[in-house]
mmCIF file of C-alpha atoms in Angstrom:
data_model
loop_
_atom_site.group_PDB
_atom_site.id
_atom_site.type_symbol
_atom_site.label_atom_id
_atom_site.label_comp_id
_atom_site.label_asym_id
_atom_site.label_seq_id
_atom_site.Cartn_x
_atom_site.Cartn_y
_atom_site.Cartn_z
ATOM 1 C CA MET S 14 28.971 -21.322 60.680
ATOM 2 C CA THR S 15 28.585 -20.441 57.011
ATOM 3 C CA LYS S 16 26.690 -17.226 56.465
ATOM 4 C CA SER S 17 23.299 -17.740 54.822
ATOM 5 C CA LYS S 18 23.312 -16.361 51.304
ATOM 6 C CA LEU S 19 19.521 -16.508 51.230
ATOM 7 C CA ASN S 20 19.115 -14.390 54.367
ATOM 8 C CA GLU S 21 21.743 -11.953 53.160
ATOM 9 C CA PHE S 22 19.293 -10.894 50.441
ATOM 10 C CA ALA S 23 16.138 -11.457 52.508
ATOM 11 C CA VAL S 24 17.031 -8.535 54.792
ATOM 12 C CA ASP S 25 16.949 -6.265 51.741
ATOM 13 C CA VAL S 26 13.284 -7.023 51.036
ATOM 14 C CA CYS S 27 11.284 -3.853 51.612
ATOM 15 C CA PHE S 28 7.615 -2.976 52.001
ATOM 16 C CA ASP S 29 6.039 -0.522 49.572
ATOM 17 C CA GLU S 30 2.452 0.117 50.615
ATOM 18 C CA ARG S 31 0.929 -3.360 50.204
ATOM 19 C CA LYS S 32 3.762 -4.685 48.023
ATOM 20 C CA MET S 33 6.905 -6.572 48.949
ATOM 21 C CA GLU S 34 9.950 -6.041 46.768
ATOM 22 C CA ILE S 35 13.667 -6.568 47.018
ATOM 23 C CA SER S 36 15.512 -3.269 47.446
ATOM 24 C CA ASN S 37 17.416 -1.415 44.749
ATOM 25 C CA ASP S 38 20.493 -3.451 45.660
ATOM 26 C CA GLY S 39 18.609 -6.540 44.552
ATOM 27 C CA PHE S 40 20.270 -6.446 41.139
ATOM 28 C CA LYS S 41 23.282 -7.970 42.908
ATOM 29 C CA LEU S 42 21.222 -11.133 43.293
ATOM 30 C CA ASN S 43 20.990 -11.707 39.565
ATOM 31 C CA ILE S 44 24.656 -11.115 38.786
ATOM 32 C CA LEU S 45 25.773 -13.802 41.230
ATOM 33 C CA PRO S 46 27.642 -16.794 39.774
ATOM 34 C CA ILE S 47 25.321 -19.692 39.038
ATOM 35 C CA GLN S 48 26.747 -21.804 41.867
ATOM 36 C CA GLU S 49 25.792 -19.142 44.408
ATOM 37 C CA LYS S 50 22.259 -19.101 43.015
ATOM 38 C CA VAL S 51 22.160 -22.879 43.379
ATOM 39 C CA GLN S 52 23.316 -22.427 46.989
ATOM 40 C CA ILE S 53 20.445 -19.979 47.646
ATOM 41 C CA ALA S 54 17.969 -22.438 46.109
ATOM 42 C CA LYS S 55 19.282 -25.271 48.295
ATOM 43 C CA GLU S 56 19.036 -23.131 51.425
ATOM 44 C CA TYR S 57 15.446 -22.254 50.583
ATOM 45 C CA ASN S 58 14.533 -25.884 49.933
ATOM 46 C CA GLN S 59 15.948 -26.856 53.299
ATOM 47 C CA GLN S 60 13.642 -24.420 55.098
ATOM 48 C CA LYS S 61 10.614 -26.179 56.559
ATOM 49 C CA ASN S 62 8.552 -22.971 56.600
ATOM 50 C CA PRO S 63 10.284 -20.226 54.570
ATOM 51 C CA ASN S 64 9.180 -16.733 55.498
ATOM 52 C CA LEU S 65 7.733 -14.274 53.003
ATOM 53 C CA ARG S 66 10.962 -12.301 52.692
ATOM 54 C CA GLN S 67 12.859 -15.431 51.692
ATOM 55 C CA SER S 68 10.143 -16.307 49.172
ATOM 56 C CA VAL S 69 10.383 -12.849 47.618
ATOM 57 C CA VAL S 70 14.123 -13.403 47.116
ATOM 58 C CA ILE S 71 13.491 -16.660 45.241
ATOM 59 C CA SER S 72 10.760 -15.052 43.117
ATOM 60 C CA ASP S 73 13.280 -12.377 42.067
ATOM 61 C CA MET S 74 16.174 -14.762 41.387
ATOM 62 C CA GLU S 75 16.677 -15.065 37.642
ATOM 63 C CA VAL S 76 18.670 -17.900 36.127
ATOM 64 C CA SER S 77 19.453 -16.646 32.641
ATOM 65 C CA ARG S 78 19.061 -18.950 29.659
ATOM 66 C CA LEU S 79 22.743 -18.268 28.985
ATOM 67 C CA GLU S 80 23.889 -19.541 32.384
ATOM 68 C CA ASP S 81 25.209 -23.061 31.976
ATOM 69 C CA ILE S 82 24.136 -25.456 34.726
ATOM 70 C CA GLU S 83 26.415 -28.444 34.230
ATOM 71 C CA ASP S 84 24.835 -30.666 36.905
ATOM 72 C CA LYS S 85 21.142 -31.263 36.230
ATOM 73 C CA LYS S 86 20.662 -31.963 39.939
ATOM 74 C CA ASP S 87 21.507 -28.305 40.520
ATOM 75 C CA ALA S 88 18.950 -27.301 37.885
ATOM 76 C CA GLN S 89 16.386 -29.431 39.694
ATOM 77 C CA GLU S 90 17.227 -27.677 42.976
ATOM 78 C CA ILE S 91 16.477 -24.301 41.372
ATOM 79 C CA LEU S 92 13.206 -25.530 39.910
ATOM 80 C CA ASN S 93 12.237 -27.066 43.270
ATOM 81 C CA ALA S 94 12.868 -23.686 44.886
ATOM 82 C CA TYR S 95 10.644 -21.984 42.320
ATOM 83 C CA ASP S 96 7.953 -24.592 42.992
ATOM 84 C CA LYS S 97 8.137 -24.108 46.751
ATOM 85 C CA CYS S 98 8.178 -20.344 46.314
ATOM 86 C CA ALA S 99 5.056 -20.422 44.116
ATOM 87 C CA LYS S 100 3.203 -22.304 46.851
ATOM 88 C CA ASN S 101 4.377 -19.846 49.524
ATOM 89 C CA LEU S 102 3.581 -16.566 47.772
ATOM 90 C CA LYS S 103 0.339 -16.142 49.681
ATOM 91 C CA SER S 104 -0.612 -13.313 51.994
ATOM 92 C CA LYS S 105 -3.760 -11.691 53.382
ATOM 93 C CA VAL S 106 -1.828 -8.488 54.017
ATOM 94 C CA PHE S 107 0.205 -7.976 50.846
ATOM 95 C CA ASN S 108 -0.724 -8.057 47.186
ATOM 96 C CA LEU S 109 1.834 -10.461 45.742
ATOM 97 C CA ASP S 110 0.637 -10.473 42.115
ATOM 98 C CA HIS S 111 3.756 -8.523 41.156
ATOM 99 C CA ASN S 112 5.995 -11.153 42.777
ATOM 100 C CA LYS S 113 4.084 -14.012 41.157
ATOM 101 C CA TYR S 114 4.421 -12.336 37.783
ATOM 102 C CA HIS S 115 8.204 -12.016 38.176
ATOM 103 C CA LEU S 116 8.466 -15.609 39.355
ATOM 104 C CA GLY S 117 6.660 -16.675 36.187
ATOM 105 C CA ARG S 118 9.073 -14.653 34.053
ATOM 106 C CA ASN S 119 12.042 -16.225 35.833
ATOM 107 C CA ILE S 120 10.605 -19.702 35.324
ATOM 108 C CA LYS S 121 10.336 -18.871 31.610
ATOM 109 C CA GLU S 122 13.981 -17.817 31.464
ATOM 110 C CA PHE S 123 14.973 -21.033 33.257
ATOM 111 C CA VAL S 124 12.973 -23.145 30.771
ATOM 112 C CA CYS S 125 14.597 -21.413 27.789
ATOM 113 C CA GLY S 126 17.979 -22.557 29.052
ATOM 114 C CA ASN S 127 16.788 -25.951 30.322
ATOM 115 C CA PRO S 128 13.974 -27.107 28.000
ATOM 116 C CA GLU S 129 13.960 -30.640 29.384
ATOM 117 C CA PHE S 130 12.232 -29.210 32.478
ATOM 118 C CA SER S 131 9.363 -27.667 30.494
ATOM 119 C CA ALA S 132 6.669 -30.040 31.780
ATOM 120 C CA GLN S 133 7.664 -29.552 35.424
ATOM 121 C CA ALA S 134 7.836 -25.794 35.005
ATOM 122 C CA PHE S 135 4.411 -25.751 33.387
ATOM 123 C CA ASP S 136 2.897 -27.662 36.317
ATOM 124 C CA ILE S 137 4.283 -25.094 38.774
ATOM 125 C CA MET S 138 2.547 -22.244 36.956
ATOM 126 C CA ASP S 139 -0.659 -24.149 36.243
ATOM 127 C CA LYS S 140 -1.130 -25.077 39.891
ATOM 128 C CA ASN S 141 -0.008 -21.911 41.676
ATOM 129 C CA LEU S 142 0.485 -18.888 39.393
ATOM 130 C CA ILE S 143 -2.446 -19.063 37.005
ATOM 131 C CA ASP S 144 -4.239 -16.142 38.677
ATOM 132 C CA VAL S 145 -1.671 -13.707 37.230
ATOM 133 C CA ASP S 146 -0.228 -13.106 33.765
ATOM 134 C CA VAL S 147 1.861 -16.197 33.019
ATOM 135 C CA ILE S 148 0.739 -16.496 29.395
ATOM 136 C CA ASP S 149 4.210 -15.887 27.970
ATOM 137 C CA PRO S 150 5.989 -18.394 30.287
ATOM 138 C CA ILE S 151 3.350 -21.047 29.533
ATOM 139 C CA ARG S 152 3.792 -20.412 25.817
ATOM 140 C CA SER S 153 7.540 -20.968 26.213
ATOM 141 C CA CYS S 154 6.886 -24.359 27.810
ATOM 142 C CA MET S 155 4.426 -25.300 25.055
ATOM 143 C CA SER S 156 6.847 -24.412 22.267
ATOM 144 C CA ARG S 157 9.487 -26.673 23.814
ATOM 145 C CA ASP S 158 7.251 -29.622 24.667
ATOM 146 C CA ASN S 159 4.606 -30.596 22.124
ATOM 147 C CA SER S 160 2.784 -32.783 24.669
ATOM 148 C CA LEU S 161 1.757 -29.636 26.583
ATOM 149 C CA MET S 162 -0.334 -28.190 23.734
ATOM 150 C CA ASP S 163 -3.809 -29.021 25.078
ATOM 151 C CA LYS S 164 -3.025 -28.417 28.746
ATOM 152 C CA GLY S 165 -1.159 -25.264 27.786
ATOM 153 C CA PHE S 166 -4.113 -23.688 25.999
ATOM 154 C CA ALA S 167 -6.385 -24.586 28.927
ATOM 155 C CA ALA S 168 -3.984 -22.856 31.311
ATOM 156 C CA ILE S 169 -3.701 -19.808 29.030
ATOM 157 C CA HIS S 170 -7.495 -19.591 29.149
ATOM 158 C CA LYS S 171 -7.387 -19.333 32.939
ATOM 159 C CA SER S 172 -4.584 -16.777 32.946
ATOM 160 C CA ALA S 173 -6.237 -14.629 30.255
ATOM 161 C CA ASP S 174 -9.538 -14.696 32.143
ATOM 162 C CA ALA S 175 -7.743 -13.682 35.349
ATOM 163 C CA ILE S 176 -6.014 -10.758 33.592
ATOM 164 C CA CYS S 177 -9.266 -9.516 32.060
ATOM 165 C CA ALA S 178 -11.134 -9.857 35.356
ATOM 166 C CA LYS S 179 -8.587 -7.657 37.142
ATOM 167 C CA ALA S 180 -8.170 -5.083 34.366
ATOM 168 C CA SER S 181 -10.606 -2.296 33.514
ATOM 169 C CA ASP S 182 -9.882 -2.956 29.829
ATOM 170 C CA ASN S 183 -10.741 -6.511 28.834
ATOM 171 C CA LYS S 184 -8.193 -6.249 25.980
ATOM 172 C CA LYS S 185 -5.405 -6.346 28.537
ATOM 173 C CA ALA S 186 -4.419 -9.860 27.471
ATOM 174 C CA ALA S 187 -4.541 -9.114 23.722
ATOM 175 C CA GLN S 188 -0.825 -8.545 23.192
ATOM 176 C CA GLN S 189 0.175 -11.648 25.120
ATOM 177 C CA LEU S 190 -2.353 -13.838 23.317
ATOM 178 C CA ASN S 191 -1.173 -12.584 19.935
ATOM 179 C CA LEU S 192 2.385 -13.468 20.954
ATOM 180 C CA VAL S 193 1.293 -16.998 21.883
ATOM 181 C CA PHE S 194 -0.092 -17.739 18.439
ATOM 182 C CA ALA S 195 2.678 -15.853 16.630
ATOM 183 C CA ASP S 196 5.337 -17.858 18.433
ATOM 184 C CA LEU S 197 3.623 -21.226 18.047
ATOM 185 C CA TYR S 198 2.883 -20.725 14.343
ATOM 186 C CA ASN S 199 6.421 -19.537 13.731
ATOM 187 C CA PHE S 200 7.952 -22.394 15.711
ATOM 188 C CA TYR S 201 5.803 -25.315 14.576
ATOM 189 C CA GLY S 202 5.401 -23.887 11.088
ATOM 190 C CA ARG S 203 9.101 -24.592 10.578
ATOM 191 C CA LEU S 204 8.794 -28.193 11.717
ATOM 192 C CA GLU S 205 7.226 -31.217 10.021
ATOM 193 C CA SER S 206 4.021 -30.834 12.019
ATOM 194 C CA VAL S 207 0.947 -30.035 9.906
ATOM 195 C CA ASP S 208 -1.281 -31.724 12.499
ATOM 196 C CA THR S 209 0.150 -29.490 15.220
ATOM 197 C CA ILE S 210 -0.534 -26.398 13.118
ATOM 198 C CA ASP S 211 -4.142 -27.573 12.761
ATOM 199 C CA LYS S 212 -4.369 -28.014 16.521
ATOM 200 C CA ILE S 213 -3.052 -24.493 17.145
ATOM 201 C CA THR S 214 -5.597 -23.123 14.670
ATOM 202 C CA SER S 215 -8.434 -25.048 16.307
ATOM 203 C CA TYR S 216 -7.858 -23.089 19.525
ATOM 204 C CA PHE S 217 -7.750 -19.616 18.013
ATOM 205 C CA SER S 218 -11.523 -19.053 18.003
ATOM 206 C CA GLU S 219 -11.600 -19.570 21.775
ATOM 207 C CA PHE S 220 -9.404 -16.513 22.281
ATOM 208 C CA GLU S 221 -10.328 -14.108 19.485
ATOM 209 C CA HIS S 222 -12.833 -12.173 21.654
ATOM 210 C CA GLN S 223 -9.936 -11.276 23.967
ATOM 211 C CA MET S 224 -7.644 -10.206 21.124
ATOM 212 C CA ASP S 225 -7.404 -6.915 19.280
ATOM 213 C CA ARG S 226 -7.617 -7.135 15.491
ATOM 214 C CA LYS S 227 -5.817 -3.809 15.102
ATOM 215 C CA PHE S 228 -2.668 -5.125 16.734
ATOM 216 C CA CYS S 229 -2.670 -8.648 15.323
ATOM 217 C CA ASN S 230 0.325 -9.596 13.168
ATOM 218 C CA LEU S 231 -0.519 -13.246 12.501
ATOM 219 C CA GLU S 232 -1.039 -12.605 8.780
ATOM 220 C CA TYR S 233 2.581 -11.433 8.594
ATOM 221 C CA ILE S 234 3.895 -14.313 10.741
ATOM 222 C CA CYS S 235 2.179 -17.031 8.703
ATOM 223 C CA SER S 236 3.165 -15.392 5.417
ATOM 224 C CA GLY S 237 6.788 -15.288 6.535
ATOM 225 C CA VAL S 238 6.749 -18.967 7.464
ATOM 226 C CA ALA S 239 5.107 -19.903 4.157
ATOM 227 C CA SER S 240 7.682 -18.018 2.094
ATOM 228 C CA SER S 241 10.731 -19.322 3.953
ATOM 229 C CA GLU S 242 13.331 -21.336 2.060
ATOM 230 C CA TYR S 243 12.467 -24.348 4.172
ATOM 231 C CA HIS S 244 9.069 -24.847 2.511
ATOM 232 C CA LYS S 245 10.127 -24.862 -1.135
ATOM 233 C CA ASN S 246 9.860 -28.658 -1.174
ATOM 234 C CA ASN S 247 6.939 -28.913 1.220
ATOM 235 C CA PRO S 248 3.803 -27.872 -0.687
ATOM 236 C CA GLU S 249 1.402 -29.075 2.020
ATOM 237 C CA LYS S 250 3.016 -26.877 4.662
ATOM 238 C CA TYR S 251 3.285 -23.949 2.265
ATOM 239 C CA GLU S 252 -0.399 -24.171 1.365
ATOM 240 C CA LYS S 253 -1.458 -24.441 5.017
ATOM 241 C CA MET S 254 0.462 -21.333 6.033
ATOM 242 C CA GLU S 255 -0.735 -19.421 2.957
ATOM 243 C CA ILE S 256 -4.373 -20.182 3.844
ATOM 244 C CA LEU S 257 -3.756 -19.043 7.404
ATOM 245 C CA SER S 258 -2.053 -15.856 6.236
ATOM 246 C CA LYS S 259 -4.987 -14.932 3.985
ATOM 247 C CA SER S 260 -7.499 -15.845 6.702
ATOM 248 C CA PHE S 261 -5.814 -13.712 9.340
ATOM 249 C CA ASP S 262 -5.500 -10.824 6.908
ATOM 250 C CA LYS S 263 -9.269 -10.842 6.364
ATOM 251 C CA TRP S 264 -9.961 -11.369 10.075
ATOM 252 C CA GLU S 265 -7.768 -8.399 11.009
ATOM 253 C CA LYS S 266 -9.563 -6.122 8.549
ATOM 254 C CA GLY S 267 -13.157 -7.245 9.136
ATOM 255 C CA LYS S 268 -15.663 -8.342 11.749
ATOM 256 C CA GLU S 269 -16.365 -11.930 10.772
ATOM 257 C CA PRO S 270 -15.502 -14.778 13.141
ATOM 258 C CA PHE S 271 -12.186 -16.356 12.264
ATOM 259 C CA LYS S 272 -13.691 -19.833 11.996
ATOM 260 C CA ASP S 273 -15.997 -18.753 9.143
ATOM 261 C CA ILE S 274 -13.192 -17.022 7.261
ATOM 262 C CA TYR S 275 -10.781 -19.940 7.656
ATOM 263 C CA GLU S 276 -13.359 -22.479 6.524
ATOM 264 C CA ARG S 277 -14.140 -20.398 3.437
ATOM 265 C CA GLU S 278 -10.445 -19.886 2.576
ATOM 266 C CA THR S 279 -9.751 -23.595 3.004
ATOM 267 C CA LYS S 280 -12.545 -24.459 0.574
ATOM 268 C CA ARG S 281 -11.311 -21.752 -1.773
ATOM 269 C CA SER S 282 -7.818 -23.220 -1.731
ATOM 270 C CA SER S 283 -9.164 -26.686 -2.480
ATOM 271 C CA PHE S 284 -11.118 -25.263 -5.394
ATOM 272 C CA ILE S 285 -8.098 -23.430 -6.790
ATOM 273 C CA ASN S 286 -6.026 -26.620 -6.570
ATOM 274 C CA LYS S 287 -8.685 -28.485 -8.524
ATOM 275 C CA VAL S 288 -8.725 -25.781 -11.188
ATOM 276 C CA GLU S 289 -4.950 -25.848 -11.426
ATOM 277 C CA GLN S 290 -4.862 -29.616 -11.888
ATOM 278 C CA LYS S 291 -7.438 -29.404 -14.660
ATOM 279 C CA VAL S 292 -5.751 -26.468 -16.367
ATOM 280 C CA VAL S 293 -2.437 -28.330 -16.392
ATOM 281 C CA ALA S 294 -4.183 -31.425 -17.791
ATOM 282 C CA ARG S 295 -5.920 -29.275 -20.447
ATOM 283 C CA SER S 296 -2.614 -27.750 -21.481
ATOM 284 C CA ARG S 297 -1.077 -31.205 -21.758
ATOM 285 C CA ASP S 298 -4.022 -32.462 -23.829
ATOM 286 C CA LYS S 299 -3.487 -29.607 -26.261
ATOM 287 C CA GLY S 300 0.085 -30.767 -26.721
ATOM 288 C CA GLU S 301 1.582 -27.784 -24.902
ATOM 289 C CA LEU S 302 4.638 -28.189 -22.690
ATOM 290 C CA TYR S 303 3.755 -25.044 -20.792
ATOM 291 C CA LEU S 304 0.565 -23.270 -19.803
ATOM 292 C CA GLY S 305 -0.942 -21.080 -22.470
ATOM 293 C CA ASN S 306 -1.758 -17.427 -21.847
ATOM 294 C CA ASP S 307 -5.450 -18.226 -21.423
ATOM 295 C CA ASP S 308 -4.648 -20.939 -18.909
ATOM 296 C CA VAL S 309 -2.382 -18.662 -16.912
ATOM 297 C CA GLY S 310 -5.099 -16.000 -17.047
ATOM 298 C CA LEU S 311 -7.644 -18.468 -15.691
ATOM 299 C CA LEU S 312 -5.399 -19.447 -12.804
ATOM 300 C CA ASN S 313 -4.685 -15.816 -11.976
ATOM 301 C CA ARG S 314 -8.367 -14.964 -12.105
ATOM 302 C CA VAL S 315 -9.316 -17.743 -9.702
ATOM 303 C CA ALA S 316 -6.472 -16.916 -7.319
ATOM 304 C CA ARG S 317 -7.432 -13.229 -7.136
ATOM 305 C CA LYS S 318 -11.201 -13.253 -7.243
ATOM 306 C CA ASP S 319 -13.035 -13.308 -3.914
ATOM 307 C CA ASP S 320 -16.167 -14.692 -5.527
ATOM 308 C CA TYR S 321 -14.258 -17.605 -6.946
ATOM 309 C CA LEU S 322 -17.427 -19.552 -7.787
ATOM 310 C CA GLU S 323 -18.552 -16.957 -10.363
ATOM 311 C CA PHE S 324 -18.211 -18.576 -13.788
ATOM 312 C CA LYS S 325 -19.234 -15.889 -16.269
ATOM 313 C CA GLU S 326 -16.409 -14.277 -18.239
ATOM 314 C CA ASN S 327 -16.282 -11.273 -20.473
ATOM 315 C CA GLY S 328 -16.104 -12.269 -24.106
ATOM 316 C CA LYS S 329 -18.154 -13.817 -26.864
ATOM 317 C CA SER S 330 -20.617 -16.421 -25.625
ATOM 318 C CA GLY S 331 -19.676 -18.655 -28.531
ATOM 319 C CA ASP S 332 -15.950 -18.583 -27.789
ATOM 320 C CA LYS S 333 -15.038 -22.269 -27.438
ATOM 321 C CA ASP S 334 -12.037 -21.491 -25.253
ATOM 322 C CA VAL S 335 -14.102 -19.418 -22.829
ATOM 323 C CA ILE S 336 -16.684 -22.205 -22.666
ATOM 324 C CA ALA S 337 -13.939 -24.775 -22.054
ATOM 325 C CA ARG S 338 -12.473 -22.725 -19.234
ATOM 326 C CA ASN S 339 -15.902 -22.263 -17.651
ATOM 327 C CA LYS S 340 -16.380 -26.022 -17.777
ATOM 328 C CA ILE S 341 -13.118 -26.422 -15.897
ATOM 329 C CA LEU S 342 -14.372 -24.069 -13.203
ATOM 330 C CA MET S 343 -17.746 -25.798 -12.945
ATOM 331 C CA GLN S 344 -16.227 -29.267 -12.742
ATOM 332 C CA ALA S 345 -13.700 -28.149 -10.119
ATOM 333 C CA ARG S 346 -16.492 -26.559 -8.093
ATOM 334 C CA LYS S 347 -18.518 -29.782 -8.195
ATOM 335 C CA GLU S 348 -15.536 -31.885 -7.092
ATOM 336 C CA SER S 349 -14.691 -29.469 -4.275
ATOM 337 C CA LYS S 350 -18.281 -29.585 -3.011
ATOM 338 C CA ASN S 351 -18.271 -33.382 -3.078
ATOM 339 C CA GLU S 352 -14.995 -33.430 -1.143
ATOM 340 C CA GLY S 353 -16.566 -31.265 1.527
ATOM 341 C CA LYS S 354 -19.405 -33.768 2.009
ATOM 342 C CA GLN S 355 -17.044 -36.681 2.590
#
């Protein structure tokens, strides 16, 4: 009779107070060849009622993203074992949060190497592991399957709430939540998906009370995406990421709700675009093939000034050029306001 590979490691599971962990020799489990890991998964799936020791082994079994699983049926066996394990990690005697957490991390690693299983992997965590920190694994599924965006954020809500409920510091989830948005903005910001970026942004306000402004790097992430070579010929994407970068910068440094800042910066950007169009047209009307110094100065002033609706300029009140530039600002402001009412 063939010796059970699963039970060979199950005997090494030890009890530490109220925790169950594989012994120090457990590292041998994760350096096994992939086919032996598949064998362990198959053995576990064949068990009608796997015991807790066997479930701990599966929760600790990592399938690295670099391990090539040629037969997708074998990959499915591993995912089925993770699913069964997630359902069986229940105990009135032991606190298995640690084991659930590691199972979530191993599911993430599996998804990174086998992205076509993202939806199945997400369902496993959403149904059975959401009471522990699985924010990062869920984020990995979302970034590989766009259809999971709404369900993913709902699941992250549950996981973040569970983390904060168990922790004395309700900022416990802050780092993970920041990583979610940083990764999604970075990933989708490099794709042709302006609508998806808008959807990601629409969810941010739901999580900002659980985030820490001091350790937020979303201004940097969005700025990096905006300035990448990829966006040189994509002005819409560039503008979107620039607005986000400026909005996060102000959110990180202040106390205002993000929604208010983002709405203001979006209107500001629309206004600046209107001014730029009119300045270019004015330059053309004057027979200039390039923007004059005054025109460049006007654009720079609007781009820098926080109170971008202030029209008064230093200079002589009778200066026709100053008056003309103020008219440009006033007309652009009126058009931007009318756009907002549509």
